[in-house]
Short mmCIF file of C-alpha atoms and ligand atoms in Angstrom, two decimals:
data_model
loop_
_atom_site.label_atom_id
_atom_site.label_comp_id
_atom_site.label_asym_id
_atom_site.label_seq_id
_atom_site.Cartn_x
_atom_site.Cartn_y
_atom_site.Cartn_z
CA MET A 1 -50.50 -88.72 -35.70
CA LYS A 2 -52.23 -91.18 -33.40
CA ASN A 3 -56.02 -91.31 -33.38
CA ASN A 4 -57.27 -89.64 -30.18
CA SER A 5 -60.90 -89.17 -31.14
CA THR A 6 -62.36 -91.09 -28.19
CA SER A 7 -60.14 -89.30 -25.67
CA GLU A 8 -61.08 -85.98 -27.19
CA ALA A 9 -64.81 -86.75 -27.09
CA LEU A 10 -64.58 -87.89 -23.46
CA PHE A 11 -62.59 -84.80 -22.51
CA GLU A 12 -65.25 -82.60 -24.09
CA LYS A 13 -67.97 -84.32 -22.03
CA ALA A 14 -65.86 -84.40 -18.85
CA GLN A 15 -65.46 -80.63 -18.93
CA ALA A 16 -69.23 -80.30 -18.51
CA VAL A 17 -69.25 -82.19 -15.20
CA ILE A 18 -65.71 -82.01 -13.78
CA PRO A 19 -63.85 -78.68 -13.47
CA GLY A 20 -61.40 -78.64 -16.36
CA GLY A 21 -62.40 -82.25 -17.08
CA VAL A 22 -59.91 -83.62 -14.54
CA ASN A 23 -59.65 -84.47 -10.85
CA SER A 24 -56.17 -82.95 -10.46
CA PRO A 25 -55.14 -79.92 -12.55
CA VAL A 26 -51.90 -81.12 -14.19
CA ARG A 27 -53.73 -84.09 -15.76
CA ALA A 28 -55.44 -81.69 -18.18
CA PHE A 29 -52.21 -81.33 -20.27
CA LYS A 30 -52.95 -77.58 -20.31
CA SER A 31 -49.32 -76.49 -20.10
CA VAL A 32 -48.42 -78.53 -23.18
CA GLY A 33 -51.47 -77.39 -25.13
CA LEU A 34 -52.90 -80.82 -25.95
CA PRO A 35 -56.02 -82.70 -24.89
CA PRO A 36 -55.22 -85.40 -22.30
CA ARG A 37 -55.40 -89.10 -23.13
CA PHE A 38 -58.05 -91.06 -21.25
CA ILE A 39 -56.39 -94.19 -19.91
CA GLN A 40 -58.14 -97.53 -20.02
CA SER A 41 -55.61 -99.97 -18.59
CA GLY A 42 -52.02 -100.50 -17.57
CA SER A 43 -49.76 -103.51 -17.37
CA GLY A 44 -46.09 -103.49 -16.40
CA SER A 45 -44.34 -100.59 -18.12
CA LYS A 46 -47.21 -99.79 -20.53
CA ILE A 47 -50.51 -97.97 -20.46
CA ARG A 48 -53.23 -98.11 -23.09
CA ASP A 49 -55.69 -95.30 -23.85
CA VAL A 50 -59.34 -95.52 -24.84
CA ASP A 51 -58.40 -95.24 -28.54
CA GLY A 52 -56.20 -98.33 -28.27
CA ASN A 53 -52.86 -96.47 -28.34
CA GLU A 54 -50.13 -98.00 -26.19
CA PHE A 55 -47.46 -95.94 -24.42
CA ILE A 56 -44.30 -96.70 -22.46
CA ASP A 57 -45.17 -94.95 -19.22
CA PHE A 58 -42.63 -92.83 -17.30
CA VAL A 59 -45.26 -91.11 -15.13
CA GLY A 60 -46.22 -94.21 -13.13
CA SER A 61 -49.20 -92.39 -11.63
CA TRP A 62 -46.78 -89.59 -10.61
CA GLY A 63 -44.43 -91.88 -8.71
CA PRO A 64 -46.26 -94.65 -6.85
CA LEU A 65 -45.83 -97.44 -9.40
CA ILE A 66 -42.21 -98.44 -8.81
CA LEU A 67 -43.19 -102.04 -9.65
CA GLY A 68 -45.12 -101.06 -12.78
CA HIS A 69 -48.85 -101.32 -13.46
CA ALA A 70 -51.03 -104.12 -12.07
CA HIS A 71 -48.21 -106.02 -10.38
CA PRO A 72 -49.63 -109.56 -9.89
CA GLU A 73 -48.71 -109.82 -6.19
CA ILE A 74 -50.35 -106.48 -5.42
CA VAL A 75 -53.44 -107.40 -7.41
CA ASP A 76 -53.67 -110.72 -5.50
CA ALA A 77 -53.25 -109.00 -2.13
CA LEU A 78 -56.01 -106.57 -3.05
CA SER A 79 -58.46 -109.19 -4.23
CA ASP A 80 -57.88 -111.26 -1.06
CA ALA A 81 -58.44 -108.18 1.11
CA MET A 82 -61.55 -106.94 -0.63
CA ARG A 83 -63.39 -110.20 -0.12
CA LYS A 84 -62.99 -109.72 3.65
CA GLY A 85 -64.56 -106.26 3.74
CA THR A 86 -63.55 -102.89 2.42
CA SER A 87 -63.58 -100.69 5.53
CA PHE A 88 -64.12 -101.11 9.27
CA GLY A 89 -63.02 -97.85 10.88
CA ALA A 90 -61.44 -100.03 13.57
CA PRO A 91 -57.90 -101.33 14.16
CA THR A 92 -56.70 -104.30 12.12
CA ARG A 93 -53.77 -106.70 12.36
CA GLN A 94 -52.61 -105.57 8.89
CA GLU A 95 -52.24 -101.93 10.02
CA LEU A 96 -49.96 -103.13 12.80
CA GLU A 97 -47.90 -105.10 10.29
CA MET A 98 -47.75 -102.06 7.99
CA ALA A 99 -46.55 -99.81 10.84
CA GLN A 100 -43.92 -102.36 11.89
CA THR A 101 -42.71 -102.67 8.30
CA ILE A 102 -42.41 -98.90 7.86
CA ALA A 103 -40.62 -98.50 11.21
CA ASP A 104 -38.28 -101.29 10.20
CA MET A 105 -37.45 -99.71 6.82
CA VAL A 106 -37.32 -95.95 7.50
CA PRO A 107 -34.43 -94.92 9.82
CA SER A 108 -36.13 -91.96 11.58
CA ILE A 109 -39.46 -93.68 12.26
CA GLU A 110 -40.34 -95.41 15.52
CA LYS A 111 -44.06 -94.67 15.34
CA VAL A 112 -46.14 -93.87 12.31
CA ARG A 113 -49.70 -92.86 11.54
CA LEU A 114 -51.44 -93.67 8.26
CA VAL A 115 -53.47 -91.07 6.39
CA ASN A 116 -55.00 -90.98 2.91
CA SER A 117 -52.69 -88.75 0.85
CA GLY A 118 -49.37 -86.97 0.81
CA THR A 119 -51.22 -83.69 1.39
CA GLU A 120 -52.64 -85.01 4.64
CA ALA A 121 -49.25 -86.35 5.69
CA ALA A 122 -47.50 -82.98 5.24
CA MET A 123 -50.38 -80.99 6.74
CA SER A 124 -50.46 -83.25 9.81
CA ALA A 125 -46.67 -83.21 10.17
CA ILE A 126 -46.73 -79.40 10.31
CA ARG A 127 -49.47 -79.38 12.95
CA LEU A 128 -47.53 -81.93 14.96
CA ALA A 129 -44.34 -79.85 14.75
CA ARG A 130 -46.25 -76.77 15.93
CA GLY A 131 -47.79 -78.76 18.79
CA VAL A 132 -44.43 -80.19 19.86
CA THR A 133 -42.50 -76.89 19.73
CA GLY A 134 -45.23 -74.44 20.69
CA ARG A 135 -44.03 -72.28 17.75
CA GLU A 136 -45.99 -71.21 14.67
CA LYS A 137 -43.73 -70.27 11.78
CA ILE A 138 -42.52 -72.81 9.27
CA LEU A 139 -39.84 -72.58 6.61
CA LYS A 140 -40.14 -74.18 3.20
CA PHE A 141 -38.19 -73.92 -0.06
CA SER A 142 -39.43 -72.36 -3.28
CA GLY A 143 -40.34 -75.01 -5.81
CA CYS A 144 -40.91 -77.71 -3.20
CA TYR A 145 -44.48 -79.03 -3.19
CA HIS A 146 -45.99 -80.49 -0.05
CA GLY A 147 -49.60 -80.98 -1.15
CA HIS A 148 -52.37 -78.43 -1.34
CA SER A 149 -53.03 -77.48 2.29
CA ASP A 150 -53.28 -73.70 2.84
CA GLY A 151 -49.99 -72.94 4.60
CA LEU A 152 -47.89 -75.01 2.21
CA LEU A 153 -49.08 -73.43 -1.03
CA ALA A 154 -46.45 -70.68 -0.99
CA ARG A 155 -44.17 -70.88 -4.04
CA ALA A 156 -45.06 -74.52 -4.34
CA GLY A 157 -43.68 -76.08 -7.49
CA SER A 158 -44.64 -74.77 -10.85
CA GLY A 159 -47.12 -72.08 -9.71
CA ALA A 160 -46.18 -68.45 -10.14
CA ALA A 161 -46.00 -66.52 -6.89
CA THR A 162 -44.07 -64.03 -4.89
CA LEU A 163 -42.64 -64.47 -1.45
CA SER A 164 -45.23 -65.39 1.18
CA VAL A 165 -48.17 -64.64 -1.07
CA PRO A 166 -50.64 -67.48 -1.60
CA ASP A 167 -50.16 -69.50 -4.80
CA SER A 168 -53.89 -70.06 -4.91
CA GLN A 169 -56.96 -67.91 -4.56
CA GLY A 170 -58.87 -68.86 -1.43
CA VAL A 171 -55.80 -69.18 0.79
CA PRO A 172 -55.88 -66.58 3.59
CA ARG A 173 -52.89 -64.27 3.49
CA ASN A 174 -52.42 -64.54 7.26
CA VAL A 175 -52.06 -68.33 7.00
CA VAL A 176 -49.31 -68.09 4.38
CA GLN A 177 -47.63 -65.34 6.39
CA GLN A 178 -46.65 -68.05 8.86
CA THR A 179 -44.67 -69.66 6.01
CA VAL A 180 -41.19 -68.38 5.27
CA VAL A 181 -39.93 -69.32 1.78
CA VAL A 182 -36.26 -69.41 0.75
CA PRO A 183 -34.47 -70.87 -2.29
CA PHE A 184 -33.68 -74.60 -2.30
CA ASN A 185 -30.01 -75.41 -1.63
CA ASP A 186 -29.46 -71.97 -0.05
CA LEU A 187 -28.18 -72.77 3.43
CA GLN A 188 -27.10 -69.18 3.99
CA ALA A 189 -30.70 -67.97 3.47
CA VAL A 190 -31.90 -70.46 6.10
CA ARG A 191 -29.15 -69.39 8.49
CA SER A 192 -30.06 -65.68 8.07
CA GLU A 193 -33.72 -66.42 8.63
CA ILE A 194 -32.95 -68.22 11.89
CA GLU A 195 -30.50 -65.52 13.02
CA ASP A 196 -33.12 -62.82 12.37
CA ASN A 197 -35.88 -64.78 14.12
CA PRO A 198 -34.30 -67.17 16.62
CA ASN A 199 -36.56 -69.73 18.35
CA ARG A 200 -39.52 -68.88 16.11
CA LEU A 201 -39.55 -71.75 13.61
CA ALA A 202 -41.63 -74.84 14.43
CA ALA A 203 -40.19 -76.70 11.47
CA ILE A 204 -38.21 -76.66 8.28
CA ILE A 205 -39.95 -78.83 5.68
CA VAL A 206 -38.00 -79.98 2.63
CA GLU A 207 -38.17 -82.46 -0.20
CA PRO A 208 -34.70 -84.00 0.36
CA VAL A 209 -34.48 -84.44 -3.41
CA ALA A 210 -36.80 -81.89 -4.96
CA GLY A 211 -39.16 -83.53 -7.44
CA ASN A 212 -41.67 -80.80 -8.12
CA MET A 213 -39.49 -78.23 -9.91
CA GLY A 214 -38.13 -81.04 -12.00
CA VAL A 215 -35.64 -83.22 -10.17
CA VAL A 216 -33.14 -81.09 -8.22
CA PRO A 217 -30.70 -82.89 -5.91
CA PRO A 218 -29.49 -81.38 -2.66
CA ASN A 219 -26.01 -79.84 -2.89
CA PRO A 220 -23.41 -81.70 -0.82
CA GLY A 221 -23.82 -80.56 2.80
CA PHE A 222 -27.28 -78.99 2.30
CA LEU A 223 -29.30 -81.62 4.16
CA GLU A 224 -26.59 -81.99 6.82
CA GLY A 225 -26.61 -78.19 7.24
CA LEU A 226 -30.39 -78.14 7.70
CA ARG A 227 -30.06 -80.88 10.31
CA LYS A 228 -27.51 -78.86 12.28
CA LEU A 229 -29.43 -75.58 12.04
CA CYS A 230 -32.67 -77.24 13.21
CA THR A 231 -30.99 -78.96 16.13
CA ARG A 232 -29.33 -75.74 17.23
CA ASP A 233 -32.50 -73.63 16.93
CA GLY A 234 -34.94 -76.18 18.35
CA ALA A 235 -36.98 -76.37 15.11
CA LEU A 236 -38.00 -79.81 13.84
CA LEU A 237 -36.66 -81.03 10.51
CA ILE A 238 -39.38 -82.55 8.33
CA PHE A 239 -38.37 -84.58 5.29
CA ASP A 240 -41.23 -84.76 2.82
CA GLU A 241 -40.40 -88.15 1.34
CA VAL A 242 -43.72 -88.53 -0.48
CA ILE A 243 -41.72 -89.02 -3.71
CA THR A 244 -38.34 -90.21 -2.41
CA GLY A 245 -39.63 -92.63 0.25
CA PHE A 246 -38.99 -96.25 -0.87
CA ARG A 247 -37.80 -94.88 -4.25
CA LEU A 248 -34.17 -93.97 -3.61
CA ALA A 249 -33.55 -96.74 -1.07
CA PRO A 250 -35.70 -98.92 1.23
CA GLY A 251 -35.35 -96.12 3.80
CA GLY A 252 -35.76 -93.28 1.28
CA ALA A 253 -33.56 -90.19 0.96
CA GLN A 254 -32.68 -90.24 4.66
CA GLU A 255 -30.99 -93.60 4.14
CA TYR A 256 -29.52 -92.57 0.76
CA TYR A 257 -27.91 -89.39 2.19
CA GLY A 258 -27.48 -90.53 5.81
CA VAL A 259 -29.31 -87.54 7.32
CA THR A 260 -32.04 -88.20 9.88
CA PRO A 261 -35.07 -85.89 10.09
CA ASP A 262 -37.37 -85.52 13.10
CA ILE A 263 -40.55 -86.18 11.14
CA THR A 264 -40.94 -87.99 7.80
CA CYS A 265 -43.89 -87.65 5.40
CA LEU A 266 -44.65 -90.58 3.12
CA GLY A 267 -47.12 -91.18 0.29
CA LYS A 268 -47.23 -92.51 -3.29
CA ILE A 269 -45.23 -95.80 -3.22
CA ILE A 270 -46.44 -96.62 0.30
CA GLY A 271 -49.97 -97.17 -1.07
CA GLY A 272 -49.04 -99.60 -3.83
CA GLY A 273 -51.21 -97.50 -6.18
CA LEU A 274 -54.02 -96.90 -3.67
CA PRO A 275 -54.58 -93.63 -1.78
CA VAL A 276 -52.29 -93.71 1.29
CA GLY A 277 -49.97 -91.34 3.08
CA ALA A 278 -48.18 -91.58 6.39
CA PHE A 279 -46.13 -89.50 8.77
CA GLY A 280 -43.82 -90.75 11.46
CA GLY A 281 -40.95 -90.01 13.79
CA SER A 282 -39.62 -90.82 17.23
CA SER A 283 -42.03 -92.05 19.90
CA ASP A 284 -41.48 -88.83 21.87
CA ILE A 285 -42.65 -86.71 18.96
CA MET A 286 -45.44 -88.98 17.73
CA ASP A 287 -46.93 -89.36 21.22
CA HIS A 288 -48.00 -85.72 21.05
CA LEU A 289 -50.81 -86.96 18.77
CA ALA A 290 -54.30 -87.65 20.10
CA PRO A 291 -55.39 -89.83 21.84
CA VAL A 292 -52.08 -89.80 23.77
CA GLY A 293 -51.30 -86.09 23.39
CA GLY A 294 -53.13 -82.94 22.45
CA VAL A 295 -52.41 -82.63 18.72
CA TYR A 296 -55.59 -83.71 16.93
CA GLN A 297 -55.49 -85.66 13.68
CA ALA A 298 -57.97 -88.26 12.40
CA GLY A 299 -59.45 -90.02 9.34
CA THR A 300 -62.56 -92.13 8.61
CA LEU A 301 -60.74 -94.21 6.01
CA SER A 302 -57.20 -93.98 7.44
CA GLY A 303 -55.60 -97.42 7.51
CA ASN A 304 -58.22 -98.63 5.03
CA PRO A 305 -57.86 -102.42 4.57
CA LEU A 306 -57.51 -102.29 0.77
CA ALA A 307 -54.92 -99.51 0.83
CA VAL A 308 -53.02 -101.30 3.58
CA ALA A 309 -53.11 -104.62 1.67
CA ALA A 310 -51.71 -103.00 -1.47
CA GLY A 311 -49.13 -100.97 0.43
CA LEU A 312 -47.96 -103.87 2.54
CA ALA A 313 -47.58 -106.09 -0.53
CA MET A 314 -45.54 -103.33 -2.17
CA LEU A 315 -43.23 -102.83 0.81
CA LYS A 316 -42.69 -106.58 1.25
CA ILE A 317 -41.66 -106.93 -2.39
CA LEU A 318 -39.25 -103.97 -2.09
CA LYS A 319 -37.68 -105.48 1.04
CA ARG A 320 -37.47 -108.95 -0.50
CA ASP A 321 -36.22 -108.02 -3.98
CA ASN A 322 -34.04 -104.94 -3.28
CA PRO A 323 -34.67 -103.56 -6.80
CA TYR A 324 -32.60 -100.41 -6.19
CA PRO A 325 -29.35 -101.38 -7.97
CA GLU A 326 -31.41 -102.55 -10.98
CA LEU A 327 -33.46 -99.33 -11.00
CA GLU A 328 -30.27 -97.26 -10.85
CA ALA A 329 -28.80 -99.20 -13.79
CA LYS A 330 -31.93 -98.82 -15.94
CA ALA A 331 -32.24 -95.10 -15.22
CA SER A 332 -28.58 -94.42 -15.88
CA ARG A 333 -28.72 -96.33 -19.19
CA LEU A 334 -31.68 -94.19 -20.18
CA THR A 335 -30.14 -90.84 -19.16
CA ASP A 336 -26.75 -91.74 -20.70
CA GLY A 337 -28.52 -92.53 -23.98
CA LEU A 338 -30.59 -89.37 -23.75
CA LYS A 339 -27.52 -87.24 -23.15
CA GLN A 340 -25.64 -88.82 -26.04
CA ILE A 341 -28.46 -88.10 -28.50
CA LEU A 342 -28.95 -84.53 -27.28
CA ASP A 343 -25.20 -83.85 -27.39
CA GLU A 344 -24.97 -85.26 -30.92
CA LYS A 345 -27.86 -83.04 -32.01
CA LYS A 346 -26.34 -80.06 -30.16
CA VAL A 347 -29.47 -79.50 -28.09
CA VAL A 348 -28.84 -77.33 -25.04
CA HIS A 349 -29.95 -79.34 -22.04
CA THR A 350 -29.33 -80.45 -18.45
CA ILE A 351 -30.28 -83.81 -16.99
CA ASN A 352 -30.63 -84.06 -13.21
CA ARG A 353 -30.92 -87.62 -11.93
CA VAL A 354 -30.95 -89.25 -8.53
CA GLY A 355 -31.51 -93.03 -8.60
CA SER A 356 -34.61 -93.83 -10.64
CA MET A 357 -35.97 -90.27 -10.86
CA PHE A 358 -34.72 -87.67 -13.29
CA SER A 359 -35.62 -84.59 -15.30
CA LEU A 360 -34.56 -83.24 -18.64
CA PHE A 361 -34.40 -79.43 -18.71
CA PHE A 362 -33.92 -77.54 -21.96
CA HIS A 363 -31.43 -75.24 -20.22
CA PRO A 364 -27.61 -75.14 -20.11
CA GLY A 365 -27.64 -75.67 -16.33
CA PRO A 366 -26.68 -76.17 -13.66
CA ILE A 367 -30.12 -76.32 -12.10
CA THR A 368 -29.90 -76.27 -8.33
CA CYS A 369 -33.08 -74.42 -7.36
CA TYR A 370 -36.51 -73.35 -8.57
CA GLU A 371 -35.31 -69.94 -9.71
CA GLU A 372 -32.88 -71.65 -12.13
CA ALA A 373 -35.42 -74.31 -13.18
CA LEU A 374 -37.83 -71.59 -14.24
CA GLY A 375 -35.29 -70.55 -16.89
CA ALA A 376 -35.77 -73.83 -18.81
CA ASP A 377 -37.33 -73.56 -22.27
CA ARG A 378 -40.98 -74.59 -21.90
CA THR A 379 -41.86 -74.19 -25.57
CA GLU A 380 -39.11 -76.63 -26.49
CA PHE A 381 -40.39 -79.01 -23.78
CA SER A 382 -43.96 -78.83 -25.10
CA ARG A 383 -42.76 -79.70 -28.63
CA PHE A 384 -40.66 -82.58 -27.26
CA PHE A 385 -43.55 -83.83 -25.11
CA ALA A 386 -46.02 -83.86 -28.05
CA SER A 387 -43.59 -85.69 -30.28
CA MET A 388 -42.68 -88.27 -27.63
CA LEU A 389 -46.38 -88.93 -27.05
CA ASP A 390 -46.89 -89.41 -30.75
CA ASN A 391 -43.93 -91.80 -30.74
CA GLY A 392 -45.50 -93.90 -27.97
CA VAL A 393 -43.81 -92.51 -24.82
CA TYR A 394 -45.95 -91.04 -22.05
CA LEU A 395 -44.14 -88.34 -20.04
CA ALA A 396 -45.42 -85.97 -17.37
CA PRO A 397 -47.00 -83.04 -19.24
CA SER A 398 -44.83 -80.40 -17.59
CA ALA A 399 -41.25 -79.21 -17.82
CA PHE A 400 -41.12 -79.29 -14.01
CA GLU A 401 -41.89 -82.91 -13.22
CA ALA A 402 -39.88 -86.12 -12.96
CA TRP A 403 -39.52 -89.16 -15.19
CA PHE A 404 -39.96 -92.23 -12.97
CA VAL A 405 -38.21 -95.44 -13.99
CA ASN A 406 -39.78 -98.64 -12.65
CA VAL A 407 -38.67 -102.27 -12.45
CA THR A 408 -40.77 -103.31 -15.45
CA HIS A 409 -39.00 -100.96 -17.88
CA SER A 410 -37.14 -103.44 -20.06
CA ASP A 411 -34.07 -102.92 -22.22
CA ALA A 412 -36.44 -102.93 -25.19
CA ASP A 413 -38.54 -100.15 -23.57
CA ILE A 414 -35.41 -98.07 -23.01
CA ASP A 415 -34.25 -98.61 -26.60
CA ALA A 416 -37.70 -97.70 -27.91
CA THR A 417 -37.71 -94.57 -25.73
CA LEU A 418 -34.30 -93.52 -27.08
CA ASP A 419 -35.55 -94.11 -30.63
CA ALA A 420 -38.52 -91.89 -29.82
CA VAL A 421 -36.11 -89.22 -28.55
CA ARG A 422 -34.13 -89.45 -31.83
CA GLY A 423 -37.41 -88.97 -33.72
CA SER A 424 -38.49 -86.07 -31.51
CA ILE A 425 -35.45 -83.80 -31.58
N1 PLP B 1 -45.36 -84.02 -1.10
C1 PLP B 1 -44.70 -84.24 -2.25
C2 PLP B 1 -43.21 -84.20 -2.26
C3 PLP B 1 -45.41 -84.52 -3.42
O1 PLP B 1 -44.74 -84.73 -4.57
C4 PLP B 1 -46.82 -84.57 -3.36
C5 PLP B 1 -47.60 -84.85 -4.58
O2 PLP B 1 -47.13 -84.88 -5.67
C6 PLP B 1 -47.45 -84.34 -2.14
C7 PLP B 1 -46.70 -84.07 -1.02
C8 PLP B 1 -48.94 -84.41 -2.05
O3 PLP B 1 -49.37 -85.73 -2.17
P1 PLP B 1 -50.85 -86.07 -2.64
O4 PLP B 1 -50.96 -85.65 -4.06
O5 PLP B 1 -50.96 -87.54 -2.42
O6 PLP B 1 -51.78 -85.31 -1.75
#
């Protein structure tokens, strides 16, 4: 067993001044029954904790770090920017360049607004859709997570909830009652909902590849079907590409699958490791936002110079280097190896992978929606997680999250990870 005494002591103290000792619940490792590791530093594919243990990291800060930790070009861009001032609350040339770069890369986006998190991006996209359509109801899919704003916390990812009942105390029932929830990949359920309530939906919001019930790809025709149903009904289609944006392709899932949404939400990778989100769409839609139109949305630190510097450096590298074929190859080598070991050891499992994101479910599969994902064996996952951690591999501490492969994962990292799997099964 690794020595975790410093992490454990810090966690004990943190619980006295931070609820649960963490600033975001899943970091507490509660579902796997272990104390979390306190992280001191990261470089490339590795992170190091306060006890000096090193881990190959497949969390990557929950998705943003597609170039690994402390990428030198991002660090340089940040240190240049910070010497010029950390916040102005006024327009900058770099924000313009960032907006042009996003519009250039993401097919559906002509205009974009920067915010500070994925939560803000999804929340603002919903308000915009309501403002544009003059309708109030929205439709989401069980197991899809769109941040922690009130109306989007219905059956959001790994929380337990029933239809249209808040997943969190403190969320007014009447807010969530504007949210219709149906199973992911169930086009017929969407069709019935629209037939029963025509011209009522402001928007359908979807993670085009679900990443918050574990990775669950869209069935062939699902995204295309949503596109058609939205167009016919007059609802807007919102792709929440907070995870998939710049991960599956330069233009995200909409480029990967060739389906164009009306509004796109971005986050994670777009900030280069700093807090940024964005939402964008056609000029017609985006011009409903204040100060042009009447949909209000704002932010003191939106377009913050440091976040923009890091994000812009990230996007420029992705455009320049096109790492996507290499990411695909690394991830498929890892999942092929994983499958081979699990098959040899006769472990019941399913691996869902799209590009550089994947999940391992201890379940015979297939897993095409949240309701099926919930059948995966969590006790088995917790045992696997603990053993992988002890063998130097840092995974998301939940059976319903993704492994994220990044460009700094070397062949040696992948081999070491597969060795850890052999030792953990
Ligand atoms: N949307 C998706 C698909 C996400 O995965 C997340 C976070 O994991 C969010 C929105 C919320 O983003 P943030 O945590 O930056 O508020």
